[in-house]
Coordinates of C-alpha atoms in Angstrom, one line a residue:
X1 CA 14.3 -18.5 6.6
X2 CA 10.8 -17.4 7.6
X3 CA 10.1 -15.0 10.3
X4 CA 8.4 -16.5 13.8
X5 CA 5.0 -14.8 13.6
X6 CA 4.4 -12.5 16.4
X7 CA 1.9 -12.4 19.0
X8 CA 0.1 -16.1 17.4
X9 CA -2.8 -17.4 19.5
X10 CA -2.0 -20.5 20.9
X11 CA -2.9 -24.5 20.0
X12 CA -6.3 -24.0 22.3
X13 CA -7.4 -20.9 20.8
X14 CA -9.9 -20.5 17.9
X15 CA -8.5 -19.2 15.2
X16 CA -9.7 -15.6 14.1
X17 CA -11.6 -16.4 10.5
X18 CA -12.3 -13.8 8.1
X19 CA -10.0 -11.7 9.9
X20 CA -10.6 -7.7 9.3
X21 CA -7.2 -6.4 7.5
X22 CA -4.3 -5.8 9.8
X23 CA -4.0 -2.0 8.1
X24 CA -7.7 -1.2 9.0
X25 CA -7.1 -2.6 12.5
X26 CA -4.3 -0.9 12.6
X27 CA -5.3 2.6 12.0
X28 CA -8.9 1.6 14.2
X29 CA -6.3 1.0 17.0
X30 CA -3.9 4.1 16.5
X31 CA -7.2 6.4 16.8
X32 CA -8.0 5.1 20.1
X33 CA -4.9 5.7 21.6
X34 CA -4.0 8.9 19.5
X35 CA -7.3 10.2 21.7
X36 CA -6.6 8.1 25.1
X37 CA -3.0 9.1 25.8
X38 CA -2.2 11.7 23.0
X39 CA -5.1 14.1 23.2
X40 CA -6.9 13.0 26.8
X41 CA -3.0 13.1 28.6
X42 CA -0.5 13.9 27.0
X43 CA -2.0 17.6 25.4
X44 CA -2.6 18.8 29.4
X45 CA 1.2 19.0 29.3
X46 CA 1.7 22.0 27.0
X47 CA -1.7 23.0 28.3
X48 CA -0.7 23.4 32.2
X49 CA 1.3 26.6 31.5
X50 CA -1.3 28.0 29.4
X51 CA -3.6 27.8 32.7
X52 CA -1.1 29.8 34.1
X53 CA -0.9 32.3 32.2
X54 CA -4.6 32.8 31.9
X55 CA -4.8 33.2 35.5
X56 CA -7.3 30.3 35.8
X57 CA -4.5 28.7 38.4
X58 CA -1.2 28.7 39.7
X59 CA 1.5 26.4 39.0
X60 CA 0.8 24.4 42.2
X61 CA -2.6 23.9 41.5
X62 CA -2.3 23.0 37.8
X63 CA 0.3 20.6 38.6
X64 CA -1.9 19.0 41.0
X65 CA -5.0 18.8 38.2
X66 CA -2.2 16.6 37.0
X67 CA -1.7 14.9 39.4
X68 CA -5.6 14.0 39.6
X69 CA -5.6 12.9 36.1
X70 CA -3.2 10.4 36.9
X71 CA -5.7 9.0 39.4
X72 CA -9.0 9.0 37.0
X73 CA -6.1 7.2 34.6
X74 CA -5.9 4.4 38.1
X75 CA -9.5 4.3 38.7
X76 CA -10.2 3.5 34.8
X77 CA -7.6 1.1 34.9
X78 CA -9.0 -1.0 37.8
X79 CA -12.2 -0.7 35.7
X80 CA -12.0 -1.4 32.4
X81 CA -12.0 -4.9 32.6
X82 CA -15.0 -6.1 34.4
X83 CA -16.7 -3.5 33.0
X84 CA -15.4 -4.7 29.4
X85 CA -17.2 -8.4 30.5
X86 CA -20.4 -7.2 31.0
X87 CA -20.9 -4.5 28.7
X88 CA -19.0 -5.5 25.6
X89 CA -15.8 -3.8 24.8
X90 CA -16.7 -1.7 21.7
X91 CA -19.6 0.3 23.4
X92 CA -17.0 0.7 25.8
X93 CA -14.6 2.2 23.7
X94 CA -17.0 4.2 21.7
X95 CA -18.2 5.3 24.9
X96 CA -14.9 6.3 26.3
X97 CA -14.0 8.6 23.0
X98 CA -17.1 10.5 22.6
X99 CA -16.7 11.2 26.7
X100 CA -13.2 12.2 25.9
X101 CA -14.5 14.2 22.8
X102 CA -17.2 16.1 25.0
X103 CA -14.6 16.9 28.2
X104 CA -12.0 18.2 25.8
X105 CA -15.1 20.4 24.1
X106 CA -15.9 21.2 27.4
X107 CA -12.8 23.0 28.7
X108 CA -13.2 25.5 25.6
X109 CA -15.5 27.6 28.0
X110 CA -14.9 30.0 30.7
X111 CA -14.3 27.2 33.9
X112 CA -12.9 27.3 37.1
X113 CA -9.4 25.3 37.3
X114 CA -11.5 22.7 39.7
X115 CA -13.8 22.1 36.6
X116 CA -10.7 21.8 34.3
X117 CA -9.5 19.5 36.8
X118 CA -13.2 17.6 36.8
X119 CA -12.6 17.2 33.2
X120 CA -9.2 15.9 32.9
X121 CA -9.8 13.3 35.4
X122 CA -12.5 11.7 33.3
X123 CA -10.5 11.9 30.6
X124 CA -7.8 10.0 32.7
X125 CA -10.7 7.7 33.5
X126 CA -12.3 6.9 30.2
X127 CA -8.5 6.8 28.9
X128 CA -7.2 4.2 30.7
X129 CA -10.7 2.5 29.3
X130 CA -9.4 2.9 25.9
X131 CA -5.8 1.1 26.2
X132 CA -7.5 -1.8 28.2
X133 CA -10.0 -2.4 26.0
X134 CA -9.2 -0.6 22.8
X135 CA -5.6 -2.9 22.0
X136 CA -7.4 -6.2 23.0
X137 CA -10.3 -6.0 21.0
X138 CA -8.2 -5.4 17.6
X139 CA -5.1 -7.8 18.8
X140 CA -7.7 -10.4 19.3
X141 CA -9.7 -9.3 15.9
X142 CA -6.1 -9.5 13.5
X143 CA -4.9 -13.0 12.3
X144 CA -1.8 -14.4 14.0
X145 CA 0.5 -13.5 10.5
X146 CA -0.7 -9.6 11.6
X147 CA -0.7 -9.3 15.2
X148 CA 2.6 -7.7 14.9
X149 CA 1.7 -5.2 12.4
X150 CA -1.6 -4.1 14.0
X151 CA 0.3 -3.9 17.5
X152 CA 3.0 -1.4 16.1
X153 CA 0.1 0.5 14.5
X154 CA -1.9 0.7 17.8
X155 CA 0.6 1.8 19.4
X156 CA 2.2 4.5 17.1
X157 CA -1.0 6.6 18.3
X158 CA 0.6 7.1 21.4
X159 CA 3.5 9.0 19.4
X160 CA 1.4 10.5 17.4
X161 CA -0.6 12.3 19.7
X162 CA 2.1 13.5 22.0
X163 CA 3.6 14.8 18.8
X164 CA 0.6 16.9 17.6
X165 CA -0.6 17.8 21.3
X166 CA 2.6 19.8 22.0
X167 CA 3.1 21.3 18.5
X168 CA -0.7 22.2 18.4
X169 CA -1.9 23.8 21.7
X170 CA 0.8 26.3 21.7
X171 CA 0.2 27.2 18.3
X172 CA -3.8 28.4 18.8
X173 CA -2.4 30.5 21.3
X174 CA -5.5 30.2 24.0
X175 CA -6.7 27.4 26.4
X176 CA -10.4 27.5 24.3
X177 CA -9.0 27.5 20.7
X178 CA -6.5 24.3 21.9
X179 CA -9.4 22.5 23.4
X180 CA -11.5 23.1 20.2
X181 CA -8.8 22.2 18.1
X182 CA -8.1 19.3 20.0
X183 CA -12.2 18.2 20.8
X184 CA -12.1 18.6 17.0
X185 CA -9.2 15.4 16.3
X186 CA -11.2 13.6 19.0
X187 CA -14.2 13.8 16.7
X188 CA -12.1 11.9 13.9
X189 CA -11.8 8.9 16.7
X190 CA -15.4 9.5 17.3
X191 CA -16.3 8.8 13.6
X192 CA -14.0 5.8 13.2
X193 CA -14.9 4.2 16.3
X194 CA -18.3 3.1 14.3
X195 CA -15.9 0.6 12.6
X196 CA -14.4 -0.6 15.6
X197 CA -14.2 -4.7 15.9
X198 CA -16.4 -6.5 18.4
X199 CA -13.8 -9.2 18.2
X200 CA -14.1 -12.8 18.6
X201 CA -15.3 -14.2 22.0
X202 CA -13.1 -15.2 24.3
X203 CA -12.9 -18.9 25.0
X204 CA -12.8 -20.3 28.8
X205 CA -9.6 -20.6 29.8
X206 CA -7.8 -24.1 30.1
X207 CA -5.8 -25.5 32.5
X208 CA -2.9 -25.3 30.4
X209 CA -3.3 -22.1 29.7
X210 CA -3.6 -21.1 33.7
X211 CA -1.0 -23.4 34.6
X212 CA 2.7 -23.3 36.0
X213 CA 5.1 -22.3 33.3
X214 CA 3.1 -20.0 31.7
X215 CA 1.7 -18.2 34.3
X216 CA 4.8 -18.1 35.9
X217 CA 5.9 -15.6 32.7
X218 CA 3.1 -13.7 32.4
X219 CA 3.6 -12.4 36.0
X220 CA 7.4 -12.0 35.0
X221 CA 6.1 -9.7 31.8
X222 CA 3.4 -8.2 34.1
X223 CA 6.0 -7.0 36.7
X224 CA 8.2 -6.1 34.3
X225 CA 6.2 -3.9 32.5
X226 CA 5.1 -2.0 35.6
X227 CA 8.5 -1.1 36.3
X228 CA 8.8 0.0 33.0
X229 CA 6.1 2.4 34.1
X230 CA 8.6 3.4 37.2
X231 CA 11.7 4.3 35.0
X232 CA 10.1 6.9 32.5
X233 CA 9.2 9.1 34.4
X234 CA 12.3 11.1 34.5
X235 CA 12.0 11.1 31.0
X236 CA 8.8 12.6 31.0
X237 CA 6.9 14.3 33.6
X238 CA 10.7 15.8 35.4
X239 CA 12.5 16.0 31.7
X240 CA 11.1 19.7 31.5
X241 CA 12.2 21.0 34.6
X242 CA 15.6 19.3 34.5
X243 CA 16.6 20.8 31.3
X244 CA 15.2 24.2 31.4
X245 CA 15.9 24.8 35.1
X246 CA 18.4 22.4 36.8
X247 CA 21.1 22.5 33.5
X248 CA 20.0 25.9 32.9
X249 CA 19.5 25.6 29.0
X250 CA 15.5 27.2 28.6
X251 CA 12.3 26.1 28.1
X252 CA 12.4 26.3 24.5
X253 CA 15.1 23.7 24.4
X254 CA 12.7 22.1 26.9
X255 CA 9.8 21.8 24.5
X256 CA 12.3 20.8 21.7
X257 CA 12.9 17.9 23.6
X258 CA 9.8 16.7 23.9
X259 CA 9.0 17.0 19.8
X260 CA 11.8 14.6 20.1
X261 CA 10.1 12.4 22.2
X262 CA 7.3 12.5 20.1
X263 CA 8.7 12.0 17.2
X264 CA 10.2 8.9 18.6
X265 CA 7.4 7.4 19.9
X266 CA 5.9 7.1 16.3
X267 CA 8.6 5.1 14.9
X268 CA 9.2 3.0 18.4
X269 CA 6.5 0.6 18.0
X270 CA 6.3 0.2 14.1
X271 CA 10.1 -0.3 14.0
X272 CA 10.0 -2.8 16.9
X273 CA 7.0 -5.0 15.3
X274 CA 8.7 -5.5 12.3
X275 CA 12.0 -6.5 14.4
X276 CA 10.2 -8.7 16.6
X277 CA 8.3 -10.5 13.3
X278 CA 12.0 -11.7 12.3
X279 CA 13.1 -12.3 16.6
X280 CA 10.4 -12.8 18.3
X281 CA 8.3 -10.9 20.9
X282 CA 10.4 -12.0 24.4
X283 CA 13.8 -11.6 22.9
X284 CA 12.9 -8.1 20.9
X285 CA 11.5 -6.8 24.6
X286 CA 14.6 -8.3 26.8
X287 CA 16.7 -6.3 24.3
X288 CA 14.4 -3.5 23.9
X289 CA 14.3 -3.0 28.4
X290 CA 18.0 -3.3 28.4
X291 CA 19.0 -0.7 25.6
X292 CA 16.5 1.7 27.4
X293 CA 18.4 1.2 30.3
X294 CA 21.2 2.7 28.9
X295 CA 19.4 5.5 27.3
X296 CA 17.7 6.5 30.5
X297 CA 20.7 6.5 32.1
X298 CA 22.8 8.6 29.1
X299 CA 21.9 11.8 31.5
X300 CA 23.9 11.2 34.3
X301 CA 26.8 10.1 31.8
X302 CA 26.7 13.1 29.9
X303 CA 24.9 16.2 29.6
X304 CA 26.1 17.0 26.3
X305 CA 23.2 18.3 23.4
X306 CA 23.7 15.5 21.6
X307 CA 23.5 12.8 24.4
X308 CA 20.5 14.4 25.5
X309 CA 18.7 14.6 22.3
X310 CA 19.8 10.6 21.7
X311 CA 18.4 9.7 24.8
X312 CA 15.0 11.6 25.0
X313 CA 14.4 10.6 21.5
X314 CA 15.1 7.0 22.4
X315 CA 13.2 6.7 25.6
X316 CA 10.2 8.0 23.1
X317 CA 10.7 5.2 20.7
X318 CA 10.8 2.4 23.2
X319 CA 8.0 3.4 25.9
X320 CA 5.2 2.9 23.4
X321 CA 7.5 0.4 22.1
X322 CA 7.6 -1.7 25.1
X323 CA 3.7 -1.1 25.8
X324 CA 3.2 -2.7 21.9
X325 CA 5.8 -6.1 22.8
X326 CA 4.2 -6.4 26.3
X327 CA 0.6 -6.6 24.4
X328 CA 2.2 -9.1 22.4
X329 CA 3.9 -11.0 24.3
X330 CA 0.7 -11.8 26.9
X331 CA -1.4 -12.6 23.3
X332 CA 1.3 -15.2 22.8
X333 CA 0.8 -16.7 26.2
X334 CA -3.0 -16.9 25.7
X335 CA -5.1 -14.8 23.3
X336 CA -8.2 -16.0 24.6
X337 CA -7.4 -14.5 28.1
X338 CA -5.7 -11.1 26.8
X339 CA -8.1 -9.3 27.4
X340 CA -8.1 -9.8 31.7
X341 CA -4.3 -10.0 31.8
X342 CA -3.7 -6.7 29.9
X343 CA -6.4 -5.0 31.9
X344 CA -4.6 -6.3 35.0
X345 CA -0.9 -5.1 33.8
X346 CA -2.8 -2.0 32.7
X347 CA -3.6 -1.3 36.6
X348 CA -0.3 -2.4 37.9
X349 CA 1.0 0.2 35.5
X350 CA -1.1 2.7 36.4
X351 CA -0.6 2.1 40.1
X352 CA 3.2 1.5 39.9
X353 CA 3.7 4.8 37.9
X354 CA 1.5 7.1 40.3
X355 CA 3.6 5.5 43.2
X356 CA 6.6 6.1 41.4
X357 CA 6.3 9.9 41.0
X358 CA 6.2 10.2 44.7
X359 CA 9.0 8.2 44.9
X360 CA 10.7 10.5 42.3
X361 CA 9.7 13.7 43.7
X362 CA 11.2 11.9 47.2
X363 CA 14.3 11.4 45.6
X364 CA 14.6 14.8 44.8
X365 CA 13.7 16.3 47.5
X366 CA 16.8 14.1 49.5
X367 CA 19.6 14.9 46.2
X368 CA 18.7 18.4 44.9
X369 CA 19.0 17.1 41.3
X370 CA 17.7 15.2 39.2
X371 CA 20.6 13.6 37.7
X372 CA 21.0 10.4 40.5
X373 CA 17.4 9.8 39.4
X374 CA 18.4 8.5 36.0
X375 CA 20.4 6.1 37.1
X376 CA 18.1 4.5 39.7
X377 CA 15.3 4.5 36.7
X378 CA 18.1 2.6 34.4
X379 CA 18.9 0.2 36.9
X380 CA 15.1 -1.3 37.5
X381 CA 14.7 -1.4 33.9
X382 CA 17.4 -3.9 34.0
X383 CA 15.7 -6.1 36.5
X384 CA 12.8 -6.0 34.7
X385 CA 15.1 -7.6 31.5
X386 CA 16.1 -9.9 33.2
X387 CA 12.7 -10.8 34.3
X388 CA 11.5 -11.4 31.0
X389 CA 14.7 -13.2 29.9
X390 CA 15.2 -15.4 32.8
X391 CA 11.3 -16.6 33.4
X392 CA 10.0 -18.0 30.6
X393 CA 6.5 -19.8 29.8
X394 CA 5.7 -22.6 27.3
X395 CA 5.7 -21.4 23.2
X396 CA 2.6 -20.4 21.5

């Protein structure tokens, strides 16, 4: 029996003729995000304690540099689209990396944390520019038969970067040698940026493709997705502090856990293309949400090594995962208007998530633990199944 292709443009869409290959695409799309989330986010984790240590600022005020990186990573979000329409998305992106290239260059020298802040915030910025823009371009670039494989590609960067952030930056041993070291991977997304598809033009949207049923799901997928961006946070910016300080069990288990997550996060979104080229996109991410609602819960059900390790290691494979089906799922309900709609569940992500670590850090502050948090994040990630499962649009 043949596979239902993933992500395929629908009947009004052109098809995409002399498509690039879906490997090239592929490994165009990882780079972007390997330098969006990887290197201009994810490597300020490790970094932050770093800061510390050099005296450049205290744990307060580092943690709030993160906190204003999560803003730029807003602000490019809300962006990236209209800015995409009248610029062109490729200049964009190239743009976006060689700004992320020059900040992370830039905090090799001798700066005040404010400037260190300055930078990461444009790299929060320029970022959120990439995963708007970046995804969409190549999505809409591949053929319909390799949609799937250039989405779990993409997204693998994610993985990819987390994974060599936190094993690189504490091995140089200094804030400048990790910023050099990592400036120096940015420079490889740089370079292959110059092969970056300008992608087919996008058609004007039809009536059918703006009309009842299917808009109806891609606000289901839309709202779904930004709760998604609510329930990993536990998982990610508390995980540290709850094992090495609420369950007692050391930072170096800490940042063991988090190699897990990266390590995850690679194999999430490849693994869960090629499951949803056999099942398709909607029923691979209803299945997807509702197994990482068990995960994100495993925690409060047991704080055993190995439950732990399962879980963080889990919630890694499916975040990135989820980002790649949600891609893939608004391609299938219009590939012509991708572009806008991801940019739009982009920003409700970004907005949803910043909201959600004050609600976190609420929650905390009323339970002295983090362990009731887990379940609260498991339990929205099963509204956010059934919000895919129950709402559905019309078939590519």
């Amino acid at each position: 029996m043949s596979s239902p292709p993933v992500a395929a443009a629908p009947a009004e869409s052109a098809p995409v003729e002399n498509a690039p290959s879906a490997w090239l695409l592929g490994v165009l799309g990882l780079l972007a995000t390997f330098t969006a989330i990887g290197l201009g986010r994810f490597s300020f984790t490790p970094l932050m304690p770093m800061l510390v240590a050099e005296g450049t600022g205290t744990s307060v005020a580092v943690t709030q540099g993160a906190a204003w990186m999560m803003a730029g990573y807003t602000v490019g979000a809300l962006v990236a689209a209209p800015l995409g329409r009248r610029w062109g998305g490729r200049p964009l992106v190239r743009l976006s990396l060689l700004v992320i290239l020059l900040a992370l260059a830039l905090e090799s020298l001798p700066l005040s944390l404010a400037m260190h802040i300055v930078l990461r915030a444009l790299c929060g910025v320029f970022g959120a520019v990439i995963m708007v823009l970046g995804p969409s371009l190549v999505l809409r670039s591949a053929s319909a038969s390799g949609r799937a494989r250039v989405a779990g590609l993409t997204y693998t960067g994610i993985g990819a970067g987390t994974l060599v952030s936190g094993a690189l930056v504490p091995l140089t041993g200094t804030v400048s040698s990790a910023s050099l070291a990592l400036a120096g991977l940015a420079g490889l997304a740089v370079i292959a940026s110059l092969w970056f598809p300008v992608g087919p033009p996008q058609a004007v949207a039809s009536g059918a493709v703006s009309g009842g049923k299917r808009s109806a799901s891609v606000v289901a997928v839309t709202i779904a997705y930004a709760i998604s961006g609510f329930a990993y946070i536990p998982h990610t910016a508390l995980w540290g502090n709850f094992v090495a300080q609420e369950l007692g069990r050391g930072v170096v288990l800490a940042g063991h856990h988090w190699m897990l997550f990266g390590i995850g996060a690679i194999s999430g979104p490849l693994i869960l293309s090629r499951v949803a080229q056999r099942w398709g996109v909607r029923p691979t991410l209803v299945a997807v949400m509702a197994t990482k609602s068990l995960m994100v819960s495993l925690p409060w059900l047991s704080q055993s090594p190995l439950a732990l390790s399962v879980s963080i290691t889990m919630v890694g494979a499916f975040s990135p995962g989820i980002v790649a089906l949600v891609s893939a799922r608004l391609a299938e309900l219009g590939i012509e208007r991708l572009a806008a709609r991801w940019g739009l569940a982009t920003t409700i992500f970004a907005i949803v998530q910043a909201a959600g670590g004050w609600a976190h850090a609420a929650l905390y502050a009323h339970f002295h633990s983090y362990l009731p948090l887990f379940p609260i994040a498991g339990a929205s990630l099963l509204v956010a199944a059934a919000l895919v499962a129950f709402i559905q649009g019309e078939q590519s």
